[in-house]
PDB file of N, CA and C in Angstrom:
ATOM      1  N   UNK J 204     -14.626 -16.523  -4.041  1.00  0.00           N
ATOM      2  CA  UNK J 204     -15.469 -16.368  -3.033  1.00  0.00           C
ATOM      3  C   UNK J 204     -15.300 -14.737  -2.416  1.00  0.00           C
ATOM      4  N   UNK J 205     -16.390 -14.247  -1.751  1.00  0.00           N
ATOM      5  CA  UNK J 205     -16.675 -12.790  -1.738  1.00  0.00           C
ATOM      6  C   UNK J 205     -15.970 -12.540  -0.569  1.00  0.00           C
ATOM      7  N   UNK J 206     -15.340 -11.289  -0.406  1.00  0.00           N
ATOM      8  CA  UNK J 206     -14.747 -10.946   0.866  1.00  0.00           C
ATOM      9  C   UNK J 206     -15.383 -10.950   2.170  1.00  0.00           C
ATOM     10  N   UNK J 207     -16.678 -10.873   2.108  1.00  0.00           N
ATOM     11  CA  UNK J 207     -17.477 -11.295   3.206  1.00  0.00           C
ATOM     12  C   UNK J 207     -17.402 -12.546   3.854  1.00  0.00           C
ATOM     13  N   UNK J 208     -17.456 -13.363   2.913  1.00  0.00           N
ATOM     14  CA  UNK J 208     -17.733 -14.821   2.999  1.00  0.00           C
ATOM     15  C   UNK J 208     -16.195 -15.304   3.790  1.00  0.00           C
ATOM     16  N   UNK J 209     -15.006 -14.992   2.935  1.00  0.00           N
ATOM     17  CA  UNK J 209     -14.052 -15.226   3.647  1.00  0.00           C
ATOM     18  C   UNK J 209     -13.623 -14.303   4.908  1.00  0.00           C
ATOM     19  N   UNK J 210     -14.092 -13.417   5.516  1.00  0.00           N
ATOM     20  CA  UNK J 210     -13.723 -12.817   6.540  1.00  0.00           C
ATOM     21  C   UNK J 210     -14.804 -13.595   7.633  1.00  0.00           C
ATOM     22  N   UNK J 211     -15.800 -14.064   7.246  1.00  0.00           N
ATOM     23  CA  UNK J 211     -16.752 -14.932   8.147  1.00  0.00           C
ATOM     24  C   UNK J 211     -16.122 -16.147   8.583  1.00  0.00           C
ATOM     25  N   UNK J 212     -15.474 -16.796   7.537  1.00  0.00           N
ATOM     26  CA  UNK J 212     -14.792 -18.057   7.808  1.00  0.00           C
ATOM     27  C   UNK J 212     -13.729 -18.017   8.646  1.00  0.00           C
ATOM     28  N   UNK J 213     -12.925 -16.906   8.524  1.00  0.00           N
ATOM     29  CA  UNK J 213     -11.881 -16.578   9.063  1.00  0.00           C
ATOM     30  C   UNK J 213     -11.848 -16.234  10.579  1.00  0.00           C
ATOM     31  N   UNK J 214     -13.170 -15.645  10.856  1.00  0.00           N
ATOM     32  CA  UNK J 214     -13.243 -15.094  12.061  1.00  0.00           C
ATOM     33  C   UNK J 214     -14.430 -15.851  13.024  1.00  0.00           C
ATOM     34  N   UNK J 215     -15.282 -16.454  12.178  1.00  0.00           N
ATOM     35  CA  UNK J 215     -16.596 -16.895  12.780  1.00  0.00           C
ATOM     36  C   UNK J 215     -17.425 -15.863  13.358  1.00  0.00           C
ATOM     37  N   UNK J 216     -17.449 -14.727  12.901  1.00  0.00           N
ATOM     38  CA  UNK J 216     -18.056 -13.464  12.990  1.00  0.00           C
ATOM     39  C   UNK J 216     -19.324 -13.606  11.916  1.00  0.00           C
ATOM     40  N   UNK J 217     -20.509 -13.521  12.145  1.00  0.00           N
ATOM     41  CA  UNK J 217     -21.649 -13.478  11.381  1.00  0.00           C
ATOM     42  C   UNK J 217     -22.448 -12.368  11.339  1.00  0.00           C
ATOM     43  N   UNK J 218     -21.818 -11.128  12.013  1.00  0.00           N
ATOM     44  CA  UNK J 218     -22.573  -9.980  11.749  1.00  0.00           C
ATOM     45  C   UNK J 218     -22.264  -9.264  10.376  1.00  0.00           C
ATOM     46  N   UNK J 219     -23.096  -9.442   9.378  1.00  0.00           N
ATOM     47  CA  UNK J 219     -22.924  -9.007   7.944  1.00  0.00           C
ATOM     48  C   UNK J 219     -22.639  -7.311   7.824  1.00  0.00           C
ATOM     49  N   UNK J 220     -23.537  -6.952   8.824  1.00  0.00           N
ATOM     50  CA  UNK J 220     -23.599  -5.314   8.706  1.00  0.00           C
ATOM     51  C   UNK J 220     -21.893  -4.965   9.243  1.00  0.00           C
ATOM     52  N   UNK J 221     -21.623  -5.252  10.301  1.00  0.00           N
ATOM     53  CA  UNK J 221     -20.445  -5.207  10.815  1.00  0.00           C
ATOM     54  C   UNK J 221     -19.314  -5.564   9.773  1.00  0.00           C
ATOM     55  N   UNK J 222     -19.297  -6.362   9.218  1.00  0.00           N
ATOM     56  CA  UNK J 222     -18.262  -7.290   8.216  1.00  0.00           C
ATOM     57  C   UNK J 222     -18.388  -6.047   7.259  1.00  0.00           C
ATOM     58  N   UNK J 223     -19.602  -5.611   6.523  1.00  0.00           N
ATOM     59  CA  UNK J 223     -19.419  -4.752   5.490  1.00  0.00           C
ATOM     60  C   UNK J 223     -19.000  -3.384   5.934  1.00  0.00           C
ATOM     61  N   UNK J 224     -19.279  -3.080   7.151  1.00  0.00           N
ATOM     62  CA  UNK J 224     -18.786  -1.828   7.617  1.00  0.00           C
ATOM     63  C   UNK J 224     -17.532  -1.694   7.398  1.00  0.00           C
ATOM     64  N   UNK J 225     -16.648  -2.785   7.977  1.00  0.00           N
ATOM     65  CA  UNK J 225     -15.209  -3.299   8.291  1.00  0.00           C
ATOM     66  C   UNK J 225     -14.758  -3.163   6.905  1.00  0.00           C
ATOM     67  N   UNK J 226     -14.968  -3.636   6.006  1.00  0.00           N
ATOM     68  CA  UNK J 226     -14.784  -4.043   4.504  1.00  0.00           C
ATOM     69  C   UNK J 226     -14.716  -2.752   3.623  1.00  0.00           C
ATOM     70  N   UNK J 227     -15.703  -1.784   4.029  1.00  0.00           N
ATOM     71  CA  UNK J 227     -15.820  -0.323   3.600  1.00  0.00           C
ATOM     72  C   UNK J 227     -14.536   0.209   3.937  1.00  0.00           C
ATOM     73  N   UNK J 228     -14.456   0.257   5.485  1.00  0.00           N
ATOM     74  CA  UNK J 228     -13.237   1.123   6.219  1.00  0.00           C
ATOM     75  C   UNK J 228     -11.925   0.679   5.796  1.00  0.00           C
ATOM     76  N   UNK J 229     -11.854  -0.521   5.405  1.00  0.00           N
ATOM     77  CA  UNK J 229     -10.582  -1.064   5.014  1.00  0.00           C
ATOM     78  C   UNK J 229      -9.996  -0.806   3.560  1.00  0.00           C
ATOM     79  N   UNK J 230     -11.307  -0.718   2.811  1.00  0.00           N
ATOM     80  CA  UNK J 230     -11.119  -0.350   1.203  1.00  0.00           C
ATOM     81  C   UNK J 230     -10.482   0.994   1.223  1.00  0.00           C
ATOM     82  N   UNK J 231     -11.231   1.959   2.200  1.00  0.00           N
ATOM     83  CA  UNK J 231     -10.997   3.496   2.145  1.00  0.00           C
ATOM     84  C   UNK J 231      -9.519   3.565   2.559  1.00  0.00           C
ATOM     85  N   UNK J 232      -9.184   2.797   3.629  1.00  0.00           N
ATOM     86  CA  UNK J 232      -7.886   3.142   4.364  1.00  0.00           C
ATOM     87  C   UNK J 232      -6.702   2.625   2.923  1.00  0.00           C
ATOM     88  N   UNK J 233      -6.984   1.459   2.385  1.00  0.00           N
ATOM     89  CA  UNK J 233      -5.961   1.065   1.301  1.00  0.00           C
ATOM     90  C   UNK J 233      -6.116   2.067   0.249  1.00  0.00           C
ATOM     91  N   UNK J 234      -7.103   2.691  -0.441  1.00  0.00           N
ATOM     92  CA  UNK J 234      -6.951   3.742  -1.443  1.00  0.00           C
ATOM     93  C   UNK J 234      -6.264   4.850  -0.948  1.00  0.00           C
ATOM     94  N   UNK J 235      -6.682   5.440   0.397  1.00  0.00           N
ATOM     95  CA  UNK J 235      -6.160   6.531   0.824  1.00  0.00           C
ATOM     96  C   UNK J 235      -4.492   6.331   0.852  1.00  0.00           C
ATOM     97  N   UNK J 236      -4.140   5.149   1.508  1.00  0.00           N
ATOM     98  CA  UNK J 236      -2.405   4.607   1.490  1.00  0.00           C
ATOM     99  C   UNK J 236      -1.735   4.674   0.338  1.00  0.00           C
ATOM    100  N   UNK J 237      -2.481   4.076  -0.487  1.00  0.00           N
ATOM    101  CA  UNK J 237      -1.736   3.673  -1.928  1.00  0.00           C
ATOM    102  C   UNK J 237      -2.105   4.978  -2.677  1.00  0.00           C
ATOM    103  N   UNK J 238      -2.866   5.764  -2.546  1.00  0.00           N
ATOM    104  CA  UNK J 238      -3.442   6.805  -3.359  1.00  0.00           C
ATOM    105  C   UNK J 238      -3.591   6.345  -4.729  1.00  0.00           C
ATOM    106  N   UNK J 239      -4.355   5.463  -4.811  1.00  0.00           N
ATOM    107  CA  UNK J 239      -5.054   4.665  -5.939  1.00  0.00           C
ATOM    108  C   UNK J 239      -6.658   4.346  -5.469  1.00  0.00           C
ATOM    109  N   UNK J 240      -7.234   4.312  -6.651  1.00  0.00           N
ATOM    110  CA  UNK J 240      -8.650   3.604  -6.532  1.00  0.00           C
ATOM    111  C   UNK J 240      -8.823   2.099  -6.576  1.00  0.00           C
ATOM    112  N   UNK J 241      -9.434   1.638  -5.328  1.00  0.00           N
ATOM    113  CA  UNK J 241      -9.439   0.329  -4.730  1.00  0.00           C
ATOM    114  C   UNK J 241      -9.605  -0.619  -6.241  1.00  0.00           C
ATOM    115  N   UNK J 242      -8.827  -1.763  -6.315  1.00  0.00           N
ATOM    116  CA  UNK J 242      -8.963  -2.719  -7.429  1.00  0.00           C
ATOM    117  C   UNK J 242      -8.994  -3.984  -6.630  1.00  0.00           C
ATOM    118  N   UNK J 243      -9.401  -4.695  -7.566  1.00  0.00           N
ATOM    119  CA  UNK J 243      -9.589  -6.351  -6.812  1.00  0.00           C
ATOM    120  C   UNK J 243      -8.191  -6.951  -6.454  1.00  0.00           C
ATOM    121  N   UNK J 244      -6.760  -6.395  -6.870  1.00  0.00           N
ATOM    122  CA  UNK J 244      -6.087  -6.671  -6.794  1.00  0.00           C
ATOM    123  C   UNK J 244      -5.717  -6.370  -5.208  1.00  0.00           C
ATOM    124  N   UNK J 245      -6.394  -5.596  -4.587  1.00  0.00           N
ATOM    125  CA  UNK J 245      -6.170  -5.415  -3.094  1.00  0.00           C
ATOM    126  C   UNK J 245      -7.021  -6.229  -2.061  1.00  0.00           C
ATOM    127  N   UNK J 246      -7.846  -7.123  -2.681  1.00  0.00           N
ATOM    128  CA  UNK J 246      -8.585  -7.819  -1.891  1.00  0.00           C
ATOM    129  C   UNK J 246      -8.078  -8.668  -1.064  1.00  0.00           C
ATOM    130  N   UNK J 247      -6.880  -9.356  -1.194  1.00  0.00           N
ATOM    131  CA  UNK J 247      -6.247 -10.292  -0.459  1.00  0.00           C
ATOM    132  C   UNK J 247      -5.782  -9.552   1.151  1.00  0.00           C
ATOM    133  N   UNK J 248      -5.311  -8.482   0.719  1.00  0.00           N
ATOM    134  CA  UNK J 248      -4.845  -7.257   1.829  1.00  0.00           C
ATOM    135  C   UNK J 248      -5.913  -6.851   2.756  1.00  0.00           C
ATOM    136  N   UNK J 249      -7.038  -6.416   1.932  1.00  0.00           N
ATOM    137  CA  UNK J 249      -8.063  -5.924   2.730  1.00  0.00           C
ATOM    138  C   UNK J 249      -8.894  -6.920   3.563  1.00  0.00           C
ATOM    139  N   UNK J 250      -8.894  -8.493   3.058  1.00  0.00           N
ATOM    140  CA  UNK J 250      -9.215  -9.284   4.112  1.00  0.00           C
ATOM    141  C   UNK J 250      -8.368  -9.466   5.463  1.00  0.00           C
ATOM    142  N   UNK J 251      -6.935  -9.351   5.304  1.00  0.00           N
ATOM    143  CA  UNK J 251      -6.247  -9.582   6.354  1.00  0.00           C
ATOM    144  C   UNK J 251      -6.535  -8.145   7.119  1.00  0.00           C
ATOM    145  N   UNK J 252      -6.416  -7.198   6.734  1.00  0.00           N
ATOM    146  CA  UNK J 252      -6.784  -6.101   7.636  1.00  0.00           C
ATOM    147  C   UNK J 252      -8.302  -6.163   7.999  1.00  0.00           C
ATOM    148  N   UNK J 253      -9.293  -6.485   7.582  1.00  0.00           N
ATOM    149  CA  UNK J 253     -10.638  -6.647   8.180  1.00  0.00           C
ATOM    150  C   UNK J 253     -10.398  -7.664   9.246  1.00  0.00           C
ATOM    151  N   UNK J 254      -9.678  -8.804   9.054  1.00  0.00           N
ATOM    152  CA  UNK J 254      -9.792  -9.779  10.252  1.00  0.00           C
ATOM    153  C   UNK J 254      -8.892  -9.041  11.292  1.00  0.00           C
ATOM    154  N   UNK J 255      -7.970  -8.374  11.444  1.00  0.00           N
ATOM    155  CA  UNK J 255      -7.403  -7.741  12.493  1.00  0.00           C
ATOM    156  C   UNK J 255      -8.471  -6.768  12.942  1.00  0.00           C
ATOM    157  N   UNK J 256      -8.922  -5.787  12.213  1.00  0.00           N
ATOM    158  CA  UNK J 256     -10.160  -5.032  12.573  1.00  0.00           C
ATOM    159  C   UNK J 256     -11.033  -5.497  13.428  1.00  0.00           C
ATOM    160  N   UNK J 257     -11.806  -6.692  13.165  1.00  0.00           N
ATOM    161  CA  UNK J 257     -12.693  -7.519  13.805  1.00  0.00           C
ATOM    162  C   UNK J 257     -12.011  -8.278  15.066  1.00  0.00           C
ATOM    163  N   UNK J 258     -10.888  -8.475  14.969  1.00  0.00           N
ATOM    164  CA  UNK J 258     -10.410  -9.398  16.213  1.00  0.00           C
ATOM    165  C   UNK J 258      -9.985  -8.538  17.125  1.00  0.00           C
ATOM    166  N   UNK J 259      -9.674  -7.257  16.996  1.00  0.00           N
ATOM    167  CA  UNK J 259      -9.683  -5.769  18.003  1.00  0.00           C
ATOM    168  C   UNK J 259     -10.738  -5.340  18.545  1.00  0.00           C
ATOM    169  N   UNK J 260     -11.991  -5.413  18.089  1.00  0.00           N
ATOM    170  CA  UNK J 260     -13.243  -5.095  18.618  1.00  0.00           C
ATOM    171  C   UNK J 260     -13.080  -5.414  20.021  1.00  0.00           C
ATOM    172  N   UNK J 261     -13.363  -4.355  21.093  1.00  0.00           N
ATOM    173  CA  UNK J 261     -13.520  -4.167  22.250  1.00  0.00           C
ATOM    174  C   UNK J 261     -11.943  -4.305  23.006  1.00  0.00           C
ATOM    175  N   UNK J 262     -10.775  -4.656  22.142  1.00  0.00           N
ATOM    176  CA  UNK J 262      -9.548  -4.538  22.735  1.00  0.00           C
ATOM    177  C   UNK J 262      -8.711  -3.781  21.779  1.00  0.00           C
ATOM    178  N   UNK J 263      -9.316  -2.683  21.060  1.00  0.00           N
ATOM    179  CA  UNK J 263      -8.279  -1.865  20.624  1.00  0.00           C
ATOM    180  C   UNK J 263      -7.129  -1.594  20.775  1.00  0.00           C
ATOM    181  N   UNK J 264      -6.190  -2.048  20.032  1.00  0.00           N
ATOM    182  CA  UNK J 264      -4.774  -1.340  20.442  1.00  0.00           C
ATOM    183  C   UNK J 264      -4.293  -2.379  21.756  1.00  0.00           C
ATOM    184  N   UNK J 265      -5.044  -3.084  22.215  1.00  0.00           N
ATOM    185  CA  UNK J 265      -4.228  -3.922  22.994  1.00  0.00           C
ATOM    186  C   UNK J 265      -3.175  -5.244  22.683  1.00  0.00           C
ATOM    187  N   UNK J 266      -1.834  -5.328  22.905  1.00  0.00           N
ATOM    188  CA  UNK J 266      -1.275  -6.440  22.173  1.00  0.00           C
ATOM    189  C   UNK J 266      -1.020  -7.420  23.452  1.00  0.00           C
ATOM    190  N   UNK J 267      -0.814  -6.915  24.687  1.00  0.00           N
ATOM    191  CA  UNK J 267      -0.560  -7.917  25.624  1.00  0.00           C
ATOM    192  C   UNK J 267      -1.228  -7.334  27.129  1.00  0.00           C
ATOM    193  N   UNK J 268      -1.609  -7.976  27.870  1.00  0.00           N
ATOM    194  CA  UNK J 268      -2.605  -7.509  29.065  1.00  0.00           C
ATOM    195  C   UNK J 268      -1.869  -8.151  30.158  1.00  0.00           C
ATOM    196  N   UNK J 269      -1.701  -7.914  31.456  1.00  0.00           N
ATOM    197  CA  UNK J 269      -1.331  -8.776  32.335  1.00  0.00           C
ATOM    198  C   UNK J 269      -2.368  -8.624  33.344  1.00  0.00           C
ATOM    199  N   UNK J 270      -2.144  -9.386  34.614  1.00  0.00           N
ATOM    200  CA  UNK J 270      -3.223  -9.615  35.675  1.00  0.00           C
ATOM    201  C   UNK J 270      -2.226  -9.262  36.598  1.00  0.00           C
ATOM    202  N   UNK J 271      -2.905  -8.886  37.969  1.00  0.00           N
ATOM    203  CA  UNK J 271      -2.546  -8.879  39.279  1.00  0.00           C
ATOM    204  C   UNK J 271      -1.211  -7.784  38.979  1.00  0.00           C
ATOM    205  N   UNK J 272      -1.450  -6.549  38.473  1.00  0.00           N
ATOM    206  CA  UNK J 272      -0.756  -5.477  38.359  1.00  0.00           C
ATOM    207  C   UNK J 272       0.225  -5.416  37.564  1.00  0.00           C
ATOM    208  N   UNK J 273       0.341  -6.433  36.325  1.00  0.00           N
ATOM    209  CA  UNK J 273       1.395  -6.273  35.256  1.00  0.00           C
ATOM    210  C   UNK J 273       0.884  -5.433  34.156  1.00  0.00           C
ATOM    211  N   UNK J 274       1.607  -4.900  33.514  1.00  0.00           N
ATOM    212  CA  UNK J 274       1.331  -3.695  32.734  1.00  0.00           C
ATOM    213  C   UNK J 274       0.764  -4.298  31.119  1.00  0.00           C
ATOM    214  N   UNK J 275       0.044  -3.414  30.665  1.00  0.00           N
ATOM    215  CA  UNK J 275      -0.328  -3.638  29.211  1.00  0.00           C
ATOM    216  C   UNK J 275       0.687  -3.057  28.245  1.00  0.00           C
ATOM    217  N   UNK J 276       0.382  -3.405  26.936  1.00  0.00           N
ATOM    218  CA  UNK J 276       1.121  -2.995  25.772  1.00  0.00           C
ATOM    219  C   UNK J 276      -0.108  -2.742  24.526  1.00  0.00           C
ATOM    220  N   UNK J 277       0.139  -1.662  23.599  1.00  0.00           N
ATOM    221  CA  UNK J 277      -0.853  -1.653  22.609  1.00  0.00           C
ATOM    222  C   UNK J 277       0.017  -1.530  21.319  1.00  0.00           C
ATOM    223  N   UNK J 278      -0.917  -2.197  20.339  1.00  0.00           N
ATOM    224  CA  UNK J 278      -0.308  -2.366  18.875  1.00  0.00           C
ATOM    225  C   UNK J 278      -0.463  -1.156  18.189  1.00  0.00           C
ATOM    226  N   UNK J 279       0.210  -0.976  17.436  1.00  0.00           N
ATOM    227  CA  UNK J 279       0.366   0.488  16.799  1.00  0.00           C
ATOM    228  C   UNK J 279       0.339   0.448  15.211  1.00  0.00           C
ATOM    229  N   UNK J 280      -0.685   0.532  14.633  1.00  0.00           N
ATOM    230  CA  UNK J 280      -0.945   0.348  13.005  1.00  0.00           C
ATOM    231  C   UNK J 280      -0.989  -1.374  12.934  1.00  0.00           C
ATOM    232  N   UNK J 281      -0.720  -1.377  11.546  1.00  0.00           N
ATOM    233  CA  UNK J 281      -0.831  -2.893  10.925  1.00  0.00           C
ATOM    234  C   UNK J 281       0.320  -3.652  11.268  1.00  0.00           C
ATOM    235  N   UNK J 282       0.391  -5.005  11.136  1.00  0.00           N
ATOM    236  CA  UNK J 282       1.567  -5.907  11.362  1.00  0.00           C
ATOM    237  C   UNK J 282       2.427  -5.441   9.947  1.00  0.00           C
ATOM    238  N   UNK J 283       3.600  -5.876   9.963  1.00  0.00           N
ATOM    239  CA  UNK J 283       4.617  -5.553   9.171  1.00  0.00           C
ATOM    240  C   UNK J 283       4.267  -6.124   7.571  1.00  0.00           C
ATOM    241  N   UNK J 284       3.768  -7.762   7.711  1.00  0.00           N
ATOM    242  CA  UNK J 284       3.541  -8.398   6.516  1.00  0.00           C
ATOM    243  C   UNK J 284       2.293  -7.529   5.539  1.00  0.00           C
ATOM    244  N   UNK J 285       1.519  -6.655   6.566  1.00  0.00           N
ATOM    245  CA  UNK J 285       0.366  -6.282   5.725  1.00  0.00           C
ATOM    246  C   UNK J 285       1.153  -4.530   5.005  1.00  0.00           C
ATOM    247  N   UNK J 286       1.677  -4.149   5.961  1.00  0.00           N
ATOM    248  CA  UNK J 286       2.440  -2.963   5.336  1.00  0.00           C
ATOM    249  C   UNK J 286       3.005  -3.151   4.389  1.00  0.00           C
ATOM    250  N   UNK J 287       3.912  -4.206   4.372  1.00  0.00           N
ATOM    251  CA  UNK J 287       4.906  -4.755   3.019  1.00  0.00           C
ATOM    252  C   UNK J 287       3.852  -4.991   1.684  1.00  0.00           C
ATOM    253  N   UNK J 288       2.865  -5.537   1.705  1.00  0.00           N
ATOM    254  CA  UNK J 288       1.772  -5.774   0.851  1.00  0.00           C
ATOM    255  C   UNK J 288       1.526  -4.168   0.457  1.00  0.00           C
ATOM    256  N   UNK J 289       0.871  -3.627   1.292  1.00  0.00           N
ATOM    257  CA  UNK J 289       0.383  -2.193   0.908  1.00  0.00           C
ATOM    258  C   UNK J 289       1.555  -1.229   0.007  1.00  0.00           C
ATOM    259  N   UNK J 290       3.003  -1.392   0.976  1.00  0.00           N
ATOM    260  CA  UNK J 290       4.142  -0.630   0.176  1.00  0.00           C
ATOM    261  C   UNK J 290       4.382  -1.031  -1.271  1.00  0.00           C
ATOM    262  N   UNK J 291       4.301  -2.550  -1.465  1.00  0.00           N
ATOM    263  CA  UNK J 291       4.323  -3.007  -2.687  1.00  0.00           C
ATOM    264  C   UNK J 291       3.285  -2.675  -3.809  1.00  0.00           C
ATOM    265  N   UNK J 292       2.059  -2.254  -3.365  1.00  0.00           N
ATOM    266  CA  UNK J 292       1.079  -1.522  -4.177  1.00  0.00           C
ATOM    267  C   UNK J 292       1.450  -0.037  -4.588  1.00  0.00           C
ATOM    268  N   UNK J 293       1.922   0.698  -3.443  1.00  0.00           N
ATOM    269  CA  UNK J 293       2.430   1.877  -3.882  1.00  0.00           C
ATOM    270  C   UNK J 293       3.259   1.854  -4.739  1.00  0.00           C
ATOM    271  N   UNK J 294       4.523   1.086  -4.824  1.00  0.00           N
ATOM    272  CA  UNK J 294       5.346   0.973  -5.657  1.00  0.00           C
ATOM    273  C   UNK J 294       5.286   0.426  -7.076  1.00  0.00           C
ATOM    274  N   UNK J 295       4.554  -0.878  -6.954  1.00  0.00           N
ATOM    275  CA  UNK J 295       4.124  -1.556  -8.014  1.00  0.00           C
ATOM    276  C   UNK J 295       3.321  -0.687  -8.982  1.00  0.00           C
ATOM    277  N   UNK J 296       2.381   0.284  -8.790  1.00  0.00           N
ATOM    278  CA  UNK J 296       1.741   1.085  -9.716  1.00  0.00           C
ATOM    279  C   UNK J 296       1.715   2.322  -9.417  1.00  0.00           C
ATOM    280  N   UNK J 297       3.026   2.848  -8.759  1.00  0.00           N
ATOM    281  CA  UNK J 297       3.382   4.251  -8.740  1.00  0.00           C
ATOM    282  C   UNK J 297       3.177   4.927 -10.027  1.00  0.00           C
ATOM    283  N   UNK J 298       3.373   4.834 -10.980  1.00  0.00           N
ATOM    284  CA  UNK J 298       3.580   5.374 -12.495  1.00  0.00           C
ATOM    285  C   UNK J 298       1.825   5.428 -13.148  1.00  0.00           C
ATOM    286  N   UNK J 299       0.953   4.592 -12.581  1.00  0.00           N
ATOM    287  CA  UNK J 299      -0.335   4.743 -13.322  1.00  0.00           C
ATOM    288  C   UNK J 299      -0.928   6.041 -12.840  1.00  0.00           C
TER     289      UNK J 299
END
């Protein structure tokens, strides 16, 4: 299944241009972080990152929000499970 199709199924978002843009940005982030050219091995983490980016649109960085004077807090980066995957790619192919 193509990345775009997976993301549409997971998010319900049907904006193909937006999904393509986010996939491109995620691929660039993965390559920059791992210091490796993008490979299909990264597809799973790319989908996970894209879903997070799509879900954050309009609430970028907001993790909790209160009403009636209660404070807000913001997300910093990606969840630990995504960072573990990215770190494993850095280590796994470090000698390549």
